[in-house]
mmCIF file of C-alpha atoms in Angstrom:
data_model
loop_
_atom_site.group_PDB
_atom_site.id
_atom_site.type_symbol
_atom_site.label_atom_id
_atom_site.label_comp_id
_atom_site.label_asym_id
_atom_site.label_seq_id
_atom_site.Cartn_x
_atom_site.Cartn_y
_atom_site.Cartn_z
ATOM 1 C CA MET C 1288 -16.702 99.473 -3.191
ATOM 2 C CA LEU C 1289 -18.798 102.299 -1.768
ATOM 3 C CA TYR C 1290 -21.567 99.829 -0.927
ATOM 4 C CA SER C 1291 -19.164 97.474 0.872
ATOM 5 C CA ARG C 1292 -17.841 100.454 2.861
ATOM 6 C CA MET C 1293 -21.428 101.448 3.773
ATOM 7 C CA GLU C 1294 -21.008 104.843 2.150
ATOM 8 C CA TRP C 1295 -24.622 104.781 1.102
ATOM 9 C CA GLN C 1296 -25.102 108.330 -0.138
ATOM 10 C CA GLU C 1297 -22.053 108.296 -2.405
ATOM 11 C CA ALA C 1298 -22.999 104.846 -3.697
ATOM 12 C CA LYS C 1299 -26.549 106.012 -4.488
ATOM 13 C CA GLU C 1300 -25.281 109.042 -6.362
ATOM 14 C CA SER C 1301 -22.978 106.858 -8.449
ATOM 15 C CA LEU C 1302 -25.718 104.316 -9.211
ATOM 16 C CA ASN C 1303 -28.260 107.004 -10.092
ATOM 17 C CA ARG C 1304 -25.780 108.516 -12.532
ATOM 18 C CA THR C 1305 -25.344 105.078 -14.079
ATOM 19 C CA LEU C 1306 -29.095 104.509 -14.363
ATOM 20 C CA LYS C 1307 -29.616 107.950 -15.880
ATOM 21 C CA LYS C 1308 -27.186 107.045 -18.660
ATOM 22 C CA GLU C 1309 -28.244 103.384 -18.894
ATOM 23 C CA PRO C 1310 -31.771 102.860 -17.474
ATOM 24 C CA ASN C 1311 -31.677 99.106 -18.106
ATOM 25 C CA HIS C 1312 -28.495 98.490 -16.130
ATOM 26 C CA GLU C 1313 -29.691 95.484 -14.140
ATOM 27 C CA ALA C 1314 -26.898 95.317 -11.554
ATOM 28 C CA ALA C 1315 -27.079 99.043 -10.794
ATOM 29 C CA SER C 1316 -30.833 98.879 -10.269
ATOM 30 C CA PHE C 1317 -30.561 95.850 -7.995
ATOM 31 C CA LEU C 1318 -27.767 97.361 -5.906
ATOM 32 C CA LEU C 1319 -29.616 100.668 -5.545
ATOM 33 C CA GLY C 1320 -32.522 98.751 -4.028
ATOM 34 C CA MET C 1321 -30.125 97.018 -1.663
ATOM 35 C CA ILE C 1322 -28.845 100.379 -0.430
ATOM 36 C CA TYR C 1323 -32.378 101.580 0.263
ATOM 37 C CA ALA C 1324 -33.011 98.382 2.227
ATOM 38 C CA GLN C 1325 -29.824 98.857 4.243
ATOM 39 C CA GLU C 1326 -31.052 102.357 5.072
ATOM 40 C CA ASP C 1327 -34.402 100.929 6.224
ATOM 41 C CA SER C 1328 -36.089 102.740 3.334
ATOM 42 C CA TRP C 1329 -38.157 99.755 2.291
ATOM 43 C CA SER C 1330 -40.696 101.687 0.209
ATOM 44 C CA GLU C 1331 -37.874 103.028 -1.966
ATOM 45 C CA ALA C 1332 -36.309 99.559 -2.127
ATOM 46 C CA LYS C 1333 -39.629 98.115 -3.281
ATOM 47 C CA GLU C 1334 -40.068 100.735 -6.012
ATOM 48 C CA THR C 1335 -36.487 100.213 -7.209
ATOM 49 C CA TRP C 1336 -36.820 96.425 -7.302
ATOM 50 C CA LEU C 1337 -40.061 96.730 -9.252
ATOM 51 C CA GLU C 1338 -37.945 98.414 -11.925
ATOM 52 C CA THR C 1339 -35.237 95.744 -11.563
ATOM 53 C CA ASN C 1340 -37.830 93.043 -12.222
ATOM 54 C CA GLN C 1341 -38.980 94.857 -15.334
ATOM 55 C CA ILE C 1342 -35.397 94.835 -16.586
ATOM 56 C CA SER C 1343 -34.882 91.157 -15.709
ATOM 57 C CA PRO C 1344 -38.301 89.510 -15.199
ATOM 58 C CA TYR C 1345 -37.101 85.904 -14.918
ATOM 59 C CA ASN C 1346 -34.616 86.222 -12.063
ATOM 60 C CA PRO C 1347 -35.904 84.383 -8.953
ATOM 61 C CA PHE C 1348 -33.607 86.339 -6.634
ATOM 62 C CA TYR C 1349 -35.003 89.698 -7.715
ATOM 63 C CA HIS C 1350 -38.571 88.530 -7.197
ATOM 64 C CA TYR C 1351 -37.526 87.171 -3.814
ATOM 65 C CA ASN C 1352 -36.033 90.471 -2.615
ATOM 66 C CA LEU C 1353 -39.126 92.294 -3.827
ATOM 67 C CA GLY C 1354 -41.202 89.822 -1.830
ATOM 68 C CA VAL C 1355 -39.125 90.531 1.287
ATOM 69 C CA ALA C 1356 -39.732 94.258 0.832
ATOM 70 C CA TYR C 1357 -43.479 93.692 0.509
ATOM 71 C CA TYR C 1358 -43.392 91.502 3.626
ATOM 72 C CA ILE C 1359 -41.592 94.155 5.684
ATOM 73 C CA LEU C 1360 -44.101 96.756 4.470
ATOM 74 C CA LYS C 1361 -46.992 94.443 5.481
ATOM 75 C CA ASP C 1362 -48.270 94.274 1.899
ATOM 76 C CA TYR C 1363 -48.829 90.563 2.282
ATOM 77 C CA ASN C 1364 -50.834 89.854 -0.857
ATOM 78 C CA ASN C 1365 -48.150 91.348 -3.091
ATOM 79 C CA ALA C 1366 -45.517 89.521 -1.033
ATOM 80 C CA ILE C 1367 -47.231 86.241 -1.853
ATOM 81 C CA THR C 1368 -47.346 87.161 -5.543
ATOM 82 C CA SER C 1369 -43.635 88.032 -5.708
ATOM 83 C CA LEU C 1370 -42.472 85.053 -3.660
ATOM 84 C CA SER C 1371 -44.625 82.673 -5.699
ATOM 85 C CA LYS C 1372 -43.106 84.132 -8.853
ATOM 86 C CA SER C 1373 -39.635 83.521 -7.396
ATOM 87 C CA LEU C 1374 -40.542 79.889 -6.783
ATOM 88 C CA GLU C 1375 -41.751 79.517 -10.373
ATOM 89 C CA TYR C 1376 -38.203 80.154 -11.537
ATOM 90 C CA LYS C 1377 -36.435 78.339 -8.679
ATOM 91 C CA ALA C 1378 -38.675 75.609 -7.301
ATOM 92 C CA ASN C 1379 -36.495 74.601 -4.323
ATOM 93 C CA TYR C 1380 -35.689 78.119 -3.176
ATOM 94 C CA ASN C 1381 -36.036 77.579 0.561
ATOM 95 C CA GLU C 1382 -35.490 81.213 1.492
ATOM 96 C CA ALA C 1383 -38.509 82.196 -0.603
ATOM 97 C CA LYS C 1384 -40.560 79.401 0.959
ATOM 98 C CA LEU C 1385 -39.582 80.621 4.432
ATOM 99 C CA ILE C 1386 -40.745 84.198 3.817
ATOM 100 C CA LEU C 1387 -43.862 82.837 2.130
ATOM 101 C CA ALA C 1388 -44.592 80.804 5.275
ATOM 102 C CA LYS C 1389 -44.076 83.909 7.426
ATOM 103 C CA THR C 1390 -46.461 85.816 5.191
ATOM 104 C CA TYR C 1391 -49.135 83.131 5.472
ATOM 105 C CA LEU C 1392 -48.771 83.227 9.253
ATOM 106 C CA GLU C 1393 -49.347 86.982 9.250
ATOM 107 C CA LEU C 1394 -52.577 86.311 7.346
ATOM 108 C CA ASN C 1395 -53.489 83.490 9.768
ATOM 109 C CA GLN C 1396 -53.343 80.963 6.935
ATOM 110 C CA VAL C 1397 -51.603 78.452 9.152
ATOM 111 C CA GLU C 1398 -52.129 75.342 7.026
ATOM 112 C CA LYS C 1399 -50.514 77.033 4.028
ATOM 113 C CA ALA C 1400 -47.584 78.062 6.197
ATOM 114 C CA LYS C 1401 -47.228 74.491 7.415
ATOM 115 C CA SER C 1402 -47.169 73.205 3.831
ATOM 116 C CA GLU C 1403 -44.275 75.497 2.887
ATOM 117 C CA LEU C 1404 -42.309 74.686 6.036
ATOM 118 C CA THR C 1405 -42.815 70.961 5.568
ATOM 119 C CA THR C 1406 -41.180 71.063 2.134
ATOM 120 C CA ILE C 1407 -38.210 73.007 3.551
ATOM 121 C CA LEU C 1408 -37.649 70.579 6.426
ATOM 122 C CA GLU C 1409 -38.012 67.554 4.152
ATOM 123 C CA GLN C 1410 -35.173 68.922 2.048
ATOM 124 C CA ASP C 1411 -33.144 70.340 4.940
ATOM 125 C CA PRO C 1412 -34.108 68.908 8.374
ATOM 126 C CA LYS C 1413 -31.550 71.168 10.102
ATOM 127 C CA HIS C 1414 -32.975 74.420 8.719
ATOM 128 C CA MET C 1415 -33.140 76.362 11.988
ATOM 129 C CA LEU C 1416 -35.479 79.198 10.983
ATOM 130 C CA ALA C 1417 -37.937 76.832 9.336
ATOM 131 C CA SER C 1418 -37.824 74.582 12.390
ATOM 132 C CA HIS C 1419 -38.573 77.508 14.703
ATOM 133 C CA LEU C 1420 -41.517 78.549 12.576
ATOM 134 C CA MET C 1421 -42.803 74.984 12.445
ATOM 135 C CA GLY C 1422 -42.879 74.873 16.238
ATOM 136 C CA ARG C 1423 -45.062 77.972 16.174
ATOM 137 C CA VAL C 1424 -47.323 76.375 13.571
ATOM 138 C CA VAL C 1425 -47.629 73.159 15.557
ATOM 139 C CA TYR C 1426 -48.656 75.089 18.653
ATOM 140 C CA LEU C 1427 -51.247 77.109 16.738
ATOM 141 C CA LEU C 1428 -52.759 74.029 15.125
ATOM 142 C CA GLU C 1429 -52.423 71.388 17.827
ATOM 143 C CA LYS C 1430 -51.872 73.311 21.090
ATOM 144 C CA ASP C 1431 -49.209 70.718 21.948
ATOM 145 C CA PRO C 1432 -46.399 72.543 23.811
ATOM 146 C CA LYS C 1433 -44.218 69.461 24.197
ATOM 147 C CA LYS C 1434 -44.293 68.742 20.468
ATOM 148 C CA SER C 1435 -43.728 72.402 19.615
ATOM 149 C CA LEU C 1436 -40.616 72.552 21.788
ATOM 150 C CA THR C 1437 -39.008 69.730 19.801
ATOM 151 C CA TYR C 1438 -38.609 72.246 16.981
ATOM 152 C CA LEU C 1439 -36.720 74.779 19.109
ATOM 153 C CA LYS C 1440 -33.047 74.762 18.103
ATOM 154 C CA ASN C 1441 -31.584 78.010 19.415
ATOM 155 C CA PRO C 1442 -33.554 80.381 21.681
ATOM 156 C CA ARG C 1443 -31.196 83.259 20.830
ATOM 157 C CA ALA C 1444 -32.187 83.052 17.165
ATOM 158 C CA LEU C 1445 -35.941 83.357 17.735
ATOM 159 C CA GLY C 1446 -37.960 86.210 16.293
ATOM 160 C CA TRP C 1447 -40.154 88.131 18.716
ATOM 161 C CA ARG C 1448 -43.348 86.377 17.584
ATOM 162 C CA GLU C 1449 -41.728 82.984 18.079
ATOM 163 C CA LYS C 1450 -40.448 84.025 21.526
ATOM 164 C CA LYS C 1451 -44.025 84.645 22.632
ATOM 165 C CA VAL C 1452 -45.159 81.224 21.410
ATOM 166 C CA TYR C 1453 -42.266 79.271 22.909
ATOM 167 C CA ALA C 1454 -42.608 81.166 26.196
ATOM 168 C CA ARG C 1455 -46.211 79.970 26.315
ATOM 169 C CA CYS C 1456 -45.053 76.411 25.587
ATOM 170 C CA TYR C 1457 -42.535 76.509 28.433
ATOM 171 C CA PHE C 1458 -45.180 77.977 30.733
ATOM 172 C CA GLU C 1459 -47.590 75.149 29.977
ATOM 173 C CA MET C 1460 -44.790 72.663 30.658
ATOM 174 C CA ARG C 1461 -44.245 74.440 34.012
ATOM 175 C CA LYS C 1462 -40.761 75.480 32.931
ATOM 176 C CA TRP C 1463 -41.272 78.985 34.216
ATOM 177 C CA ARG C 1464 -37.662 80.124 34.263
ATOM 178 C CA GLU C 1465 -37.206 79.290 30.577
ATOM 179 C CA ALA C 1466 -40.496 81.034 29.815
ATOM 180 C CA GLU C 1467 -39.417 84.123 31.745
ATOM 181 C CA ASN C 1468 -36.086 84.304 29.903
ATOM 182 C CA LEU C 1469 -37.840 84.284 26.541
ATOM 183 C CA LEU C 1470 -40.623 86.672 27.411
ATOM 184 C CA ARG C 1471 -38.553 89.275 29.273
ATOM 185 C CA PRO C 1472 -37.419 91.295 26.202
ATOM 186 C CA ILE C 1473 -40.980 91.236 24.851
ATOM 187 C CA ALA C 1474 -42.524 92.336 28.152
ATOM 188 C CA TYR C 1475 -40.201 95.342 28.408
ATOM 189 C CA SER C 1476 -40.526 96.312 24.747
ATOM 190 C CA PRO C 1477 -42.625 99.276 23.562
ATOM 191 C CA PHE C 1478 -45.072 97.016 21.720
ATOM 192 C CA ALA C 1479 -45.913 94.602 24.539
ATOM 193 C CA ASP C 1480 -49.674 94.308 24.880
ATOM 194 C CA GLU C 1481 -51.668 93.784 28.070
ATOM 195 C CA TYR C 1482 -51.608 90.014 27.570
ATOM 196 C CA ASP C 1483 -47.792 89.986 27.360
ATOM 197 C CA GLN C 1484 -47.511 92.121 30.473
ATOM 198 C CA SER C 1485 -49.956 90.134 32.590
ATOM 199 C CA PHE C 1486 -48.385 86.884 31.386
ATOM 200 C CA TYR C 1487 -44.943 88.129 32.415
ATOM 201 C CA LEU C 1488 -46.215 89.251 35.823
ATOM 202 C CA ASN C 1489 -47.679 85.793 36.306
ATOM 203 C CA LEU C 1490 -44.325 84.205 35.475
ATOM 204 C CA LEU C 1491 -42.462 86.400 37.949
ATOM 205 C CA LEU C 1492 -44.926 85.542 40.693
ATOM 206 C CA ASN C 1493 -44.740 81.805 39.913
ATOM 207 C CA LEU C 1494 -40.968 82.036 40.229
ATOM 208 C CA GLY C 1495 -41.282 83.804 43.575
ATOM 209 C CA PHE C 1496 -39.756 87.021 42.227
ATOM 210 C CA ASP C 1497 -42.124 89.283 44.143
ATOM 211 C CA GLU C 1498 -39.856 92.327 44.136
ATOM 212 C CA ARG C 1499 -39.211 92.054 40.410
ATOM 213 C CA ALA C 1500 -42.948 91.633 39.844
ATOM 214 C CA ASN C 1501 -43.586 94.795 41.826
ATOM 215 C CA ASP C 1502 -40.919 96.705 39.905
ATOM 216 C CA PHE C 1503 -42.332 95.501 36.589
ATOM 217 C CA PHE C 1504 -45.842 96.502 37.629
ATOM 218 C CA HIS C 1505 -44.649 100.049 38.355
ATOM 219 C CA PHE C 1506 -42.778 100.046 35.042
ATOM 220 C CA ILE C 1507 -45.905 99.233 33.024
ATOM 221 C CA GLN C 1508 -47.967 101.712 35.030
ATOM 222 C CA LYS C 1509 -45.717 104.490 33.710
ATOM 223 C CA GLN C 1510 -45.983 103.398 30.088
ATOM 224 C CA SER C 1511 -48.440 104.719 27.553
ATOM 225 C CA GLN C 1512 -46.948 102.592 24.847
ATOM 226 C CA ASN C 1513 -49.612 100.536 23.134
ATOM 227 C CA GLU C 1514 -50.120 101.589 19.522
ATOM 228 C CA SER C 1515 -47.744 104.518 20.051
ATOM 229 C CA LYS C 1516 -45.501 105.877 17.313
ATOM 230 C CA ILE C 1517 -42.476 104.576 19.214
ATOM 231 C CA ALA C 1518 -43.964 101.080 19.358
ATOM 232 C CA GLU C 1519 -44.669 101.090 15.636
ATOM 233 C CA ALA C 1520 -41.168 102.377 14.870
ATOM 234 C CA TYR C 1521 -39.698 99.617 17.052
ATOM 235 C CA ARG C 1522 -41.720 96.960 15.256
ATOM 236 C CA MET C 1523 -40.532 98.322 11.928
ATOM 237 C CA LEU C 1524 -36.881 98.343 12.989
ATOM 238 C CA LEU C 1525 -37.084 94.734 14.200
ATOM 239 C CA SER C 1526 -38.728 93.679 10.945
ATOM 240 C CA SER C 1527 -36.173 95.648 8.976
ATOM 241 C CA ARG C 1528 -33.287 93.949 10.759
ATOM 242 C CA GLU C 1529 -34.872 90.569 10.052
ATOM 243 C CA GLY C 1530 -35.390 91.483 6.411
ATOM 244 C CA LYS C 1531 -31.813 92.636 5.905
ATOM 245 C CA ASP C 1532 -30.570 89.311 7.246
ATOM 246 C CA LEU C 1533 -32.733 87.432 4.748
ATOM 247 C CA LEU C 1534 -32.074 89.446 1.593
ATOM 248 C CA TYR C 1535 -30.318 87.933 -1.382
ATOM 249 C CA HIS C 1536 -27.075 89.924 -1.644
ATOM 250 C CA TYR C 1537 -25.269 88.642 -4.712
ATOM 251 C CA PHE C 1538 -25.866 89.297 -8.357
ATOM 252 C CA LYS C 1539 -24.213 88.376 -11.613
ATOM 253 C CA LEU C 1540 -22.591 91.297 -13.380
ATOM 254 C CA ARG C 1541 -23.355 91.352 -17.076
ATOM 255 C CA TYR C 1542 -20.979 93.050 -19.448
#
């Protein structure tokens, strides 16, 4: 009840009391990790779920959540290990395959990412997140913007990495307004790099938005954002939000 009411501190105190009395209480350990994740404390969530997996080592959902935590923390090799373990116990677990594909993309192992996404889309052709990632993969491998755009289902549901790729696809198709709409939140974000900024300026000029281009130029001149603590915190918060959306939330209570 405390968890559902987002009373995190009280819920943690209750769960820690439970685990002190009964260290192998599987549900309490799992839920404690969930609270840490909801608080954006992914290191604590990871450590808690490591203990959960020791209590119940054959649960694919626990290995999956641990893999998500590793992914958010950029510990990609351990993410692959945990997600692969999840798939050992649940072979058609598409959520685990999706995060595994994301992890491979972070490591620039694009062919491996494509393999995971292909199996998801064969099973579920309408899987939106997998489709969006596949469009990114197709562009990276084939540099075919038209083909990549066939995988775009809902621009509002794109992650920030996918927005950059699809903006480039629209740009190459001379659909500058669509490209500008996608790239705008990236260009104004704390972690936009010089390529993002110059690309966005180019889009504004192609659209004839000279005044907006001038305003944006003055905006970036005032920023000292690249690799700043604010930029890194923003990246982490975006990743955390993504991770919380993807977590497995349900567990079976054992009496």
